[in-house]
Short mmCIF file of C-alpha atoms in Angstrom, two decimals:
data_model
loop_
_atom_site.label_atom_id
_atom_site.label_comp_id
_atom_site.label_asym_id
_atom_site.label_seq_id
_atom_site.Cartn_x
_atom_site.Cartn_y
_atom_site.Cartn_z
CA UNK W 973 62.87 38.59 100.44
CA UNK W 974 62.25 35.58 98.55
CA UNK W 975 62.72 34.79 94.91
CA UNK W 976 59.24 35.15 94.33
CA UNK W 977 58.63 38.06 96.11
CA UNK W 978 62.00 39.66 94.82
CA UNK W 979 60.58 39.37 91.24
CA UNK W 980 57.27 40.51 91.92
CA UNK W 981 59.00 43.71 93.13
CA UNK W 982 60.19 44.50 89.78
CA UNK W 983 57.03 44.30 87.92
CA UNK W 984 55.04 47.07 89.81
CA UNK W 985 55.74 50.30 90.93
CA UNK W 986 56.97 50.73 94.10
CA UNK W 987 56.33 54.26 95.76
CA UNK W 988 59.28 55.79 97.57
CA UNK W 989 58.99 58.55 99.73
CA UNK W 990 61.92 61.08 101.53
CA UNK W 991 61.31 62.95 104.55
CA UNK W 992 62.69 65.94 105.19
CA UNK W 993 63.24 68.95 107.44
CA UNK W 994 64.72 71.97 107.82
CA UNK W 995 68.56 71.13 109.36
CA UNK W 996 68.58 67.33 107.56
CA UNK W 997 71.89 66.35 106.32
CA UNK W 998 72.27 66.41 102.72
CA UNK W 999 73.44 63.16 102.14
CA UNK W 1000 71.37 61.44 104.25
CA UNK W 1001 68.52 61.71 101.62
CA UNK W 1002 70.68 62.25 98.31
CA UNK W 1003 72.89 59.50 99.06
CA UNK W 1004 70.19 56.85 98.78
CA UNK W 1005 68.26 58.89 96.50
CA UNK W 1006 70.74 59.40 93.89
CA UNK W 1007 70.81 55.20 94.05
CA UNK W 1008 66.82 54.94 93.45
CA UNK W 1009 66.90 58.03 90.55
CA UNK W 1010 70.01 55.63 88.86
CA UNK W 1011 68.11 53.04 89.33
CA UNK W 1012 64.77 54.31 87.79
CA UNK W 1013 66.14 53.49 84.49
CA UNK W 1014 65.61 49.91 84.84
CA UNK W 1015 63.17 49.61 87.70
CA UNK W 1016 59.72 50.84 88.21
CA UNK W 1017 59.82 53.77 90.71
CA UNK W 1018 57.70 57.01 92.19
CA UNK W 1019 59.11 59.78 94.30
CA UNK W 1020 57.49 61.63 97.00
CA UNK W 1021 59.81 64.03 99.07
CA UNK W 1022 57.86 64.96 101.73
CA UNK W 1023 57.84 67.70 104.19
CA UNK W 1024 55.63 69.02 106.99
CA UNK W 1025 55.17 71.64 104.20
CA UNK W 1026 55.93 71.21 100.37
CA UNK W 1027 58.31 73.90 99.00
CA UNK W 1028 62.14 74.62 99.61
CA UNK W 1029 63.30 73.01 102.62
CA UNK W 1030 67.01 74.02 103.76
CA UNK W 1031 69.69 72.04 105.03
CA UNK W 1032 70.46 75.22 107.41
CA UNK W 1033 69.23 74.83 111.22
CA UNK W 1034 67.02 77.20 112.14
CA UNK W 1035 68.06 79.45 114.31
CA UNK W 1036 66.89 78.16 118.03
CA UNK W 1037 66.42 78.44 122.08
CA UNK W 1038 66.92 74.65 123.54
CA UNK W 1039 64.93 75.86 125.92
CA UNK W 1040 62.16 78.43 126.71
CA UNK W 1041 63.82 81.99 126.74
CA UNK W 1042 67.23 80.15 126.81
CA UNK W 1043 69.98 81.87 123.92
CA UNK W 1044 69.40 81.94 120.29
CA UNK W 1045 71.72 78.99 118.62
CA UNK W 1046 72.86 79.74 114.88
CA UNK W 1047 72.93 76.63 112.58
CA UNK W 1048 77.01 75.17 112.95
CA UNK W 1049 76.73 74.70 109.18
CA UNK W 1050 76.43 77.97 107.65
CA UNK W 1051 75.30 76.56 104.15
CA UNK W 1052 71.72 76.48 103.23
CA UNK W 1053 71.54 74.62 99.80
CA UNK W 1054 67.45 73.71 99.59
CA UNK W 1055 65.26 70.51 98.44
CA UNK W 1056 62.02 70.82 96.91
CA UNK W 1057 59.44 68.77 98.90
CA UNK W 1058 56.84 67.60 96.66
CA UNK W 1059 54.17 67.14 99.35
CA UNK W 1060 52.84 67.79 102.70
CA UNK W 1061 52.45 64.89 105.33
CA UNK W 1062 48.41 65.60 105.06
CA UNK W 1063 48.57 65.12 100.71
CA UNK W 1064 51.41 62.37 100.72
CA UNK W 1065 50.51 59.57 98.38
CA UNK W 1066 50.19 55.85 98.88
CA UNK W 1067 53.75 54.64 99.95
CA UNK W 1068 55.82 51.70 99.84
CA UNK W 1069 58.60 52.36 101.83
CA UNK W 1070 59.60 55.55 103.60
CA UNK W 1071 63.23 56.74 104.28
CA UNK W 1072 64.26 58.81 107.46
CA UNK W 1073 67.40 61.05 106.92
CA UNK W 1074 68.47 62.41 110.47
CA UNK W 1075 70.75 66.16 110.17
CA UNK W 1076 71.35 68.69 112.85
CA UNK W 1077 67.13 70.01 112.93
CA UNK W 1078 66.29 66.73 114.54
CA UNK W 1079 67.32 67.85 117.84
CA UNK W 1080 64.91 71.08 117.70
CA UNK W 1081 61.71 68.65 117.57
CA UNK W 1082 62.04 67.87 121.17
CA UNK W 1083 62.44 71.66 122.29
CA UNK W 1084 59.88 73.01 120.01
CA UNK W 1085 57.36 70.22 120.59
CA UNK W 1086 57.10 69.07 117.17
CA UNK W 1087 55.78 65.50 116.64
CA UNK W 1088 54.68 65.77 113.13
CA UNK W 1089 57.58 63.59 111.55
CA UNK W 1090 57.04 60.45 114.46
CA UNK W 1091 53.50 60.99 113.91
CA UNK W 1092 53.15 60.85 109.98
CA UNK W 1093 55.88 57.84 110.09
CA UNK W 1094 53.46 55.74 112.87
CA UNK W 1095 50.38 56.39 110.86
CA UNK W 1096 52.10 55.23 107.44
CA UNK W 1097 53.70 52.00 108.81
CA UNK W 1098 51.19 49.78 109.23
CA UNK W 1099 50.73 50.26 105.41
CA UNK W 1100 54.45 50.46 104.21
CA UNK W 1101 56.74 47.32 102.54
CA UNK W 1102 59.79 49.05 104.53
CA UNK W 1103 61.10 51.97 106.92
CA UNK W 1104 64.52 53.19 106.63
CA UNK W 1105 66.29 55.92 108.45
CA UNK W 1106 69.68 57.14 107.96
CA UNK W 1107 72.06 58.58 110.51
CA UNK W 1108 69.89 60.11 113.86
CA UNK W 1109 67.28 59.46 111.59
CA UNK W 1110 66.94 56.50 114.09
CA UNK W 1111 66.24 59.04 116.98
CA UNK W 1112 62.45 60.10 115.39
CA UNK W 1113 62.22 56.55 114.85
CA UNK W 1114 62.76 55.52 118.28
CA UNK W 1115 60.35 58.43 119.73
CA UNK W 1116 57.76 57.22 117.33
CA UNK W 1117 57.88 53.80 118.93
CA UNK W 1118 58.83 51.77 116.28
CA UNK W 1119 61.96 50.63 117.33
CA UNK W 1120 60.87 49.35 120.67
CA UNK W 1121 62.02 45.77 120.82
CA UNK W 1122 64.29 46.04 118.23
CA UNK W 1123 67.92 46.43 117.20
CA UNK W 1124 68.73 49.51 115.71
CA UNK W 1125 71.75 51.32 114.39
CA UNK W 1126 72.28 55.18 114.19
CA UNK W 1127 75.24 57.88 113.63
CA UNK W 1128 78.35 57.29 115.89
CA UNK W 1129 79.51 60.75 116.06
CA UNK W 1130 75.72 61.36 117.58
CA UNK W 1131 75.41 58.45 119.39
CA UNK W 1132 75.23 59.39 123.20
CA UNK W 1133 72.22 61.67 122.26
CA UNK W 1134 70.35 59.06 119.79
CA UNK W 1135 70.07 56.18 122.63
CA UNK W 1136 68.16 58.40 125.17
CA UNK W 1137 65.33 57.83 122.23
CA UNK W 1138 62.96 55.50 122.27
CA UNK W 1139 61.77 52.81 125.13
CA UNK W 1140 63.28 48.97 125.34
CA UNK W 1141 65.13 49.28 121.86
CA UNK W 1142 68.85 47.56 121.24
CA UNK W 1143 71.07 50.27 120.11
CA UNK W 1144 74.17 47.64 118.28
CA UNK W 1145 77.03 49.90 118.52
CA UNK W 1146 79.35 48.75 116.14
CA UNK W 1147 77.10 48.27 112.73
CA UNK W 1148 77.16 50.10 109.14
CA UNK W 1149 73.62 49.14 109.02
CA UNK W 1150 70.78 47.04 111.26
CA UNK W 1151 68.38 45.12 110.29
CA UNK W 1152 65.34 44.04 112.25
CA UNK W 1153 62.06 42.88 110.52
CA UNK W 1154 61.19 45.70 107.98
CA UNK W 1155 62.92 48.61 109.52
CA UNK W 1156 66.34 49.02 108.25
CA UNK W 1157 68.81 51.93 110.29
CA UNK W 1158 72.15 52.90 109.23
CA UNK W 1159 74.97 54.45 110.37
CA UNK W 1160 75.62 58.01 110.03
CA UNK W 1161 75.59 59.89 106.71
CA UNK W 1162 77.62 57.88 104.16
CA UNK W 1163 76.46 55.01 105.51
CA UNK W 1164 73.15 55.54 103.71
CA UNK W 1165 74.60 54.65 100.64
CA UNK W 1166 75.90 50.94 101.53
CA UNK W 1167 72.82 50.30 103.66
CA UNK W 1168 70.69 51.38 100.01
CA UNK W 1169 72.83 49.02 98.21
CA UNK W 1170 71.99 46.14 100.32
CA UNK W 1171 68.41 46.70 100.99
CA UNK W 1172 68.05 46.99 96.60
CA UNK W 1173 69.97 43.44 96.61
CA UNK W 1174 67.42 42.41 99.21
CA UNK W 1175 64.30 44.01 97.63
CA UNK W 1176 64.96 43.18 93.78
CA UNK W 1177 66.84 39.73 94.47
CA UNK W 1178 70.33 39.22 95.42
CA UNK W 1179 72.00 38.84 92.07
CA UNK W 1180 69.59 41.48 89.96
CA UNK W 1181 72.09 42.61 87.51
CA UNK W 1182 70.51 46.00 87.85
CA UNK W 1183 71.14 46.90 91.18
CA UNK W 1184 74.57 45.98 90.49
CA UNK W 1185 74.77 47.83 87.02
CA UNK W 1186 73.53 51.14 88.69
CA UNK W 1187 76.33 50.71 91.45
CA UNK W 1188 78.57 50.55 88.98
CA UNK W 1189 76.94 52.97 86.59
CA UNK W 1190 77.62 55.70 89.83
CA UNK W 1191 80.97 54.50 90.20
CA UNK W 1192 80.48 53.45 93.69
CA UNK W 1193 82.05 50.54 95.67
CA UNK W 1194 79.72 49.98 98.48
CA UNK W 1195 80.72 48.39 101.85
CA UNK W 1196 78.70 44.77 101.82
CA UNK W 1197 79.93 43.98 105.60
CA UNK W 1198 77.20 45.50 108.05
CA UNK W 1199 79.52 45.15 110.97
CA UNK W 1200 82.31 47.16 109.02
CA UNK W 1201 82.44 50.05 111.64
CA UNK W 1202 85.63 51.94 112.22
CA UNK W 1203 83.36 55.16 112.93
CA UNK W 1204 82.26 53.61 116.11
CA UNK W 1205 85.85 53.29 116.95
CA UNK W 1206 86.65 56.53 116.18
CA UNK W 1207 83.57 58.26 117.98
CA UNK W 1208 84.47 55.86 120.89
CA UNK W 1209 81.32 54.46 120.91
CA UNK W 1210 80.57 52.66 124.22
CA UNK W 1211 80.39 49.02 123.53
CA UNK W 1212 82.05 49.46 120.28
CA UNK W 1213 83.68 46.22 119.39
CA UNK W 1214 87.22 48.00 119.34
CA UNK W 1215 89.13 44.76 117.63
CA UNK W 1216 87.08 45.92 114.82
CA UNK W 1217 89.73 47.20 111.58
CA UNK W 1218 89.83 50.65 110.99
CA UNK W 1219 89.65 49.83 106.98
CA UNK W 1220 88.01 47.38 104.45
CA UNK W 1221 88.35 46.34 101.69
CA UNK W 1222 86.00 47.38 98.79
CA UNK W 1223 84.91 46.41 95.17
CA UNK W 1224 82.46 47.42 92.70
CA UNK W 1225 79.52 45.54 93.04
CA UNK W 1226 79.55 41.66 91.32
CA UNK W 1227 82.76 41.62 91.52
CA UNK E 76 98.94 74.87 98.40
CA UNK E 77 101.86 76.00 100.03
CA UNK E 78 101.48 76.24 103.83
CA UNK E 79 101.11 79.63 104.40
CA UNK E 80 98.68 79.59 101.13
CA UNK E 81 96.78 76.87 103.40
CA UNK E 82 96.45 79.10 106.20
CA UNK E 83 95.49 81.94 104.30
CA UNK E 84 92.32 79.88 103.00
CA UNK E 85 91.78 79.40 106.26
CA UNK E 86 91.17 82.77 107.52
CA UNK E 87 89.18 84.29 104.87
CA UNK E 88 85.45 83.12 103.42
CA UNK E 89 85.84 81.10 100.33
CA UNK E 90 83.14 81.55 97.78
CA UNK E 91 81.53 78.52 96.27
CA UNK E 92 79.69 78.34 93.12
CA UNK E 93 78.36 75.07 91.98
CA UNK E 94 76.22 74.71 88.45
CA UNK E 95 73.25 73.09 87.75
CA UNK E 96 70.69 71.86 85.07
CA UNK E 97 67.89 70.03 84.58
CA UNK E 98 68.71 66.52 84.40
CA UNK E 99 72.06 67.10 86.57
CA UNK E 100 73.08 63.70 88.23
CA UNK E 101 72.15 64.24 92.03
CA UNK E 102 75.28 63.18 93.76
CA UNK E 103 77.32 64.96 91.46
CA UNK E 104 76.40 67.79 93.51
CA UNK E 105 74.95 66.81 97.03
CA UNK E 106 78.30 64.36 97.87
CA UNK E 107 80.50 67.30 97.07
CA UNK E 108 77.87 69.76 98.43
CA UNK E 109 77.39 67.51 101.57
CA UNK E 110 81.28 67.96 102.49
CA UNK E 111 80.78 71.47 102.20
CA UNK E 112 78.04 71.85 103.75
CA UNK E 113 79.66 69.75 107.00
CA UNK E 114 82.34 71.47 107.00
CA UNK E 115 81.42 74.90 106.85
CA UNK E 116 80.62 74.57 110.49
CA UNK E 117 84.79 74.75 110.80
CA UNK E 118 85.33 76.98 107.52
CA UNK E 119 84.26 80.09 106.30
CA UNK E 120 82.49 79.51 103.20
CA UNK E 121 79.43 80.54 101.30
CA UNK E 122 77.75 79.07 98.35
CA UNK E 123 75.49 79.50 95.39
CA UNK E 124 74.04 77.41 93.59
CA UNK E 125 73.79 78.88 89.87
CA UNK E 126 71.64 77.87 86.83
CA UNK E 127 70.65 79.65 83.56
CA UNK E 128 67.71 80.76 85.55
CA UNK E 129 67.37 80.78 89.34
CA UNK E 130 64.50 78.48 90.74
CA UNK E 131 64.01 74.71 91.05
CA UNK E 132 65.85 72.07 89.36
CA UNK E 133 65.29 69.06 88.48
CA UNK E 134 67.69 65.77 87.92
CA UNK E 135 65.07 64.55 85.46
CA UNK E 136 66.05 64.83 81.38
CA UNK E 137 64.04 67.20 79.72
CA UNK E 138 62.10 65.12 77.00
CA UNK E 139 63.93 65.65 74.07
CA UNK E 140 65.19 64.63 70.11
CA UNK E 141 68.60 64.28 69.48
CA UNK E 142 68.14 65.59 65.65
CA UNK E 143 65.42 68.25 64.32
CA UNK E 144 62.43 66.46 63.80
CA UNK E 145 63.78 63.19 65.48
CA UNK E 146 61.73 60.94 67.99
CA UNK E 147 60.89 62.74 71.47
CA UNK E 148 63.40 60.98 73.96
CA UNK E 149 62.44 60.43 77.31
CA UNK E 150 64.47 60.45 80.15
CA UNK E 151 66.23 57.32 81.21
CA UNK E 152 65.87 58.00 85.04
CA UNK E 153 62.12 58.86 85.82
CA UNK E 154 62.92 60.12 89.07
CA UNK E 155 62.99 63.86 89.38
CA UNK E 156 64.36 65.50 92.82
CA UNK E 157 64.70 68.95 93.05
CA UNK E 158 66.98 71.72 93.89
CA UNK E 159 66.70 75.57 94.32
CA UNK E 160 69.48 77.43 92.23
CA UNK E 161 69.85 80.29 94.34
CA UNK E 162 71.29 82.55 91.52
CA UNK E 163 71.78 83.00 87.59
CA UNK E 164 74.41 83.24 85.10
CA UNK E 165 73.63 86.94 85.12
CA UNK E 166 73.77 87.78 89.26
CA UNK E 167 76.05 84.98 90.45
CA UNK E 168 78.25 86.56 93.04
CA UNK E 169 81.91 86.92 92.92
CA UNK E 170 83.60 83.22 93.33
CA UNK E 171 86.97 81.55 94.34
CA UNK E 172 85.94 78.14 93.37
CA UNK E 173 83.31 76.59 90.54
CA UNK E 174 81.76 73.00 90.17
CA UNK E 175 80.39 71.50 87.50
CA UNK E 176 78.50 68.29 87.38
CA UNK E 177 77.71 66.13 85.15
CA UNK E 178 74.54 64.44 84.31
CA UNK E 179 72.26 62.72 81.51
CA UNK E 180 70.86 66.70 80.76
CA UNK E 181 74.80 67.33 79.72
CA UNK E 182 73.88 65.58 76.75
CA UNK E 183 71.35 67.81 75.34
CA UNK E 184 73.74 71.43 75.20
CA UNK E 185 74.80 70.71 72.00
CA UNK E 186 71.67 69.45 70.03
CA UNK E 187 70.16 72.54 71.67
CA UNK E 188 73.33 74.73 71.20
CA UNK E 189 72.90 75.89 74.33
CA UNK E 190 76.49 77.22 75.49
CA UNK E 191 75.52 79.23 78.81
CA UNK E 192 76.75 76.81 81.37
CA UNK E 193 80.11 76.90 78.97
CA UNK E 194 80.20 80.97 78.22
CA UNK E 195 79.56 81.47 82.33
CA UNK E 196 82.53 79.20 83.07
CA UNK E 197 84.82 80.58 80.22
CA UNK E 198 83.78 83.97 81.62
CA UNK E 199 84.48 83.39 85.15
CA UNK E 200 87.43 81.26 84.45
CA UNK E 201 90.37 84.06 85.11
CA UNK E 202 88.82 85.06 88.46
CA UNK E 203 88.95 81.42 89.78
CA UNK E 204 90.90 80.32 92.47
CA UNK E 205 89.89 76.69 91.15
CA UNK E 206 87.86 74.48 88.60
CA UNK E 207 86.34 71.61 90.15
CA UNK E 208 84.23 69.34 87.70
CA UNK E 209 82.88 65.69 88.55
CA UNK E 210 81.61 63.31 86.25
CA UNK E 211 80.41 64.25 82.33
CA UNK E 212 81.05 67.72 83.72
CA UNK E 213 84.64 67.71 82.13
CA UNK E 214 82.84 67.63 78.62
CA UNK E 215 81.44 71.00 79.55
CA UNK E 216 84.91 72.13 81.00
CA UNK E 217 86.21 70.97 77.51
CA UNK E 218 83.74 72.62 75.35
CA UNK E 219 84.33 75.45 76.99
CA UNK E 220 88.21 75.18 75.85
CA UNK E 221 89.60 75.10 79.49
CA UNK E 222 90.77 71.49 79.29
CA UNK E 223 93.07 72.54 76.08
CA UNK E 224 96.72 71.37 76.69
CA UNK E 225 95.71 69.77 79.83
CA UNK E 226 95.60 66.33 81.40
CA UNK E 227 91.36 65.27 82.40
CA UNK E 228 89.60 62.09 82.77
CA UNK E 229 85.54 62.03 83.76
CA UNK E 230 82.86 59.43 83.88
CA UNK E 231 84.05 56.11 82.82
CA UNK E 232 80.51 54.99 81.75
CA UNK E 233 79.87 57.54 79.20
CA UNK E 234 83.97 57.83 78.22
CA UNK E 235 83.68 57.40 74.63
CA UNK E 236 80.48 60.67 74.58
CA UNK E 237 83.07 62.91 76.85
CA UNK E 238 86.36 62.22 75.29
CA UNK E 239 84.60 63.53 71.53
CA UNK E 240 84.90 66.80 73.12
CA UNK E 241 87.58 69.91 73.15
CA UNK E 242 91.12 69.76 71.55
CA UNK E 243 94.40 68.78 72.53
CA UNK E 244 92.90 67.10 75.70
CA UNK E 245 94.89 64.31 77.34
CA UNK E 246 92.22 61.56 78.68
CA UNK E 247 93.54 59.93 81.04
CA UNK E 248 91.24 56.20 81.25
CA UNK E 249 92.46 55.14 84.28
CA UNK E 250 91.73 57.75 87.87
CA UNK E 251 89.70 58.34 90.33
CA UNK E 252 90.43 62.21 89.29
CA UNK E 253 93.16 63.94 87.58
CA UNK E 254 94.73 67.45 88.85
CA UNK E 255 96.02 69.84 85.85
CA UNK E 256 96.95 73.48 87.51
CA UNK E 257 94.10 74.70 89.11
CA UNK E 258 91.94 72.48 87.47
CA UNK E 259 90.32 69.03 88.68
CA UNK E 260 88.32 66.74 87.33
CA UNK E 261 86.94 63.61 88.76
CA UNK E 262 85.57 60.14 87.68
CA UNK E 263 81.52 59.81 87.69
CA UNK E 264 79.19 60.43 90.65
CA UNK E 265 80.91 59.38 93.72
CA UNK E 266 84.39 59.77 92.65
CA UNK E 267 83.23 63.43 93.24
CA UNK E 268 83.16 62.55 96.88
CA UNK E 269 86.71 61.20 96.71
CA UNK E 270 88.11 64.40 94.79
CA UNK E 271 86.24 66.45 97.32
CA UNK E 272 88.04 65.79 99.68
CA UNK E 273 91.54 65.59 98.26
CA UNK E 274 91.16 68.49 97.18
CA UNK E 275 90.37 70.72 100.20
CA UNK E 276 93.23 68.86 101.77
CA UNK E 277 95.50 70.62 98.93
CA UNK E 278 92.85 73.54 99.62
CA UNK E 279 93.34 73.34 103.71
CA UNK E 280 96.70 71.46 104.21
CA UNK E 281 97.36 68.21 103.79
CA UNK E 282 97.55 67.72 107.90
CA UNK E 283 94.14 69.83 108.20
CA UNK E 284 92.13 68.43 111.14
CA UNK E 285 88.68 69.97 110.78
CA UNK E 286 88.85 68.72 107.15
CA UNK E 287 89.51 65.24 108.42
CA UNK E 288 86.97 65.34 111.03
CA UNK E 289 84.42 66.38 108.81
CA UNK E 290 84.77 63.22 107.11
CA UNK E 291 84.63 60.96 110.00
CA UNK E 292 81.69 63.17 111.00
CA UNK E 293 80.00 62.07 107.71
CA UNK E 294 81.09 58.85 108.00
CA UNK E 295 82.94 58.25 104.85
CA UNK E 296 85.88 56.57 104.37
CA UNK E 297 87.58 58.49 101.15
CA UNK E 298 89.53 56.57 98.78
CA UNK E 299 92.39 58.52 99.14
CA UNK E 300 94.83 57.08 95.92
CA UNK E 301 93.88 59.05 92.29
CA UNK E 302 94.82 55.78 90.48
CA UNK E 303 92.40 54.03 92.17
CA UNK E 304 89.92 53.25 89.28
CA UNK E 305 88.12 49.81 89.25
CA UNK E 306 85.41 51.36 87.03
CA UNK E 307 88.17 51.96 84.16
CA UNK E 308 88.15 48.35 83.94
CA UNK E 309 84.72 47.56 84.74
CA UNK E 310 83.05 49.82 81.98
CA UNK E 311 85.97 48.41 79.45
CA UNK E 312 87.62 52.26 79.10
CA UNK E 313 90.09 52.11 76.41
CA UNK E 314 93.65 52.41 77.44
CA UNK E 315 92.28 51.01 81.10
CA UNK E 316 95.26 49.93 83.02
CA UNK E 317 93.92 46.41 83.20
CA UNK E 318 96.40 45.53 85.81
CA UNK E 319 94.94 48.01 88.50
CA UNK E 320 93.37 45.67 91.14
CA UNK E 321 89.55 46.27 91.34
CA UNK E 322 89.52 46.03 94.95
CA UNK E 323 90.99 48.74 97.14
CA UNK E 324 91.07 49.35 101.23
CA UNK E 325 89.61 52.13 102.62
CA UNK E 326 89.96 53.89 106.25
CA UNK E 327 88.85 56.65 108.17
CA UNK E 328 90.48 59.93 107.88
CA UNK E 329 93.64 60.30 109.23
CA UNK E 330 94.08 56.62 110.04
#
């Protein structure tokens, strides 16, 4: 973003808003959020978490049949610790940007028909700033059609089942985040976290000393190298660029 | 843990309790939650999540005065997410391990004199397997007498608030968290992340591999030395070690 624009984006409000599911991966959305709610000390921010229902929404996988009669499947993570939505996709407000978290209910919207995610997200972006998904995240994006022609970025541990989503999209196989126009993808989970800190750096301005001051505030070192990968090493990724190092080398931010 | 104690915890469920408040900081609880949660698809565990009364939460400050008859305070972060505590201090179930977080609402127990997160934690203390607290928590842990005669450290943004608290505490200024018995206590916000995991290795075994692949699953790349503490030195604690290096290298689990 440019200077101008960077400054202009810290005199209004911008309007934030979380999707989420039944089966999304906690961190996905609280890694990123817990950056924005730091940050909404300094900077002008609104919060819509929204659902295809407002009310509790559970981490837990519902139990499922992957296919029509086929056996019942019990969530693999037992825990069901629960988000309040805020709003439905029909009463969502105005938004600026919208963030995708991915978690192990995305795969049930293929067997149980259900477009509503891919559809709210294509009728919104023509109007949004930015789209961001986290982890397979990417995969709604990718059946919504927004990441054809693109490069994109989703979880490694996933990955074999992300890339069947989506028509004509570049799937980079070695990247803690992608960037491509507006639409920002990370990695999986964690990686939600260092892609936030560098989108803030690009939205507010590169050296905006409260990005940094929140970073530090929440006493996290992000990774600032978007081809910093080791998971796609350890997932075996195909493609992965293997001479890739398994660490890095991190630092609070500004420093 | 000794070995055979590491199989043992194995074999058996482990119950969970973590606390919150309103105006709890969000990763506080969802990093610490989110390795749970991930890993409970190995583990036995189960989990509530406890407040004075059961319901949503939110990570927004209550307005507030600091004195009687002071200014109303609003809350620095204007962001308000929400979770469901699933229980109270009066049904919480039977647990082997407790969490407290910290968070900006910490602030208000004593100008309320509102003791009940301390009293539940003093209560439950002797049945604990462990005391886990992240960030501004440890105030509450010291309040609550626990930390007497032991070694602590907690957020290093809001040191000079936590360290007013308990007797015959040892601070230490400079880790990423501190181990005291069966008692830990981490650095702010992410550092809970980084104790997290630590600690179920001592909870596990240190050569556990579900544990470790739960955190390549996740994609996070644990800082894996206590003394690691950049944020000592970046927030000016006194007593820092100055000469720690404010960089550190990171890798995968297990690598």
């Amino acid at each position: 973003m440019s200077t101008q624009k960077a400054a202009h984006a810290g005199e209004r409000t911008t309007s934030l808003g979380i999707i989420v599911f039944p089966g999304y991966q906690p961190l996905d959305v609280w890694g990123p959020l817990d950056i924005f709610y730091s940050l909404s000390r300094y900077k002008k921010l609104s919060l819509a978490i929204i659902a295809k229902q407002a009310g509790p929404i559970s981490s837990r996988v519902p139990s499922h049949s992957m296919s029509p009669g086929g056996p019942i499947q019990q969530s693999p993570s037992t825990l069901a610790p629960k988000i309040v939505a805020t709003h439905s996709f029909d009463d969502a407000p105005a938004l600026d940007i919208i963030l995708v978290p991915g978690g192990g209910g995305n795969r049930l919207f293929e067997s149980t028909n259900d477009t509503s995610i891919e559809d709210f997200v294509s009728s919104r972006y023509p109007e949004l700033q930015y789209l961001l998904s986290v982890c397979t995240g990417a995969a709604t994006l990718a059946r919504a059609g927004l990441l054809e022609g693109r490069r994109a970025t989703s979880n490694k541990a996933s990955w074999n089942w992300v890339i069947q989503h989506g028509k004509n999209v570049t799937w980079v196989p070695t990247a803690r985040w992608v960037v491509d126009g507006n639409i920002w993808t990370s990695s999986g989970v964690a990686a939600g976290l260092d892609m936030t800190y560098a989108f803030l750096k690009h939205y507010y301005g590169e050296n905006d000393q409260e990005v940094k001051d929140t970073m530090n505030a929440i006493e996290y070192a992000p990774h600032t190298d978007p081809h910093w990968d080791p998971f796609s090493i350890v997932h075996k990724v195909p493609g992965a660029d293997a001479s890739g190092s398994l660490s890095d080398v991190t630092k609070p931010a500004g420093y």
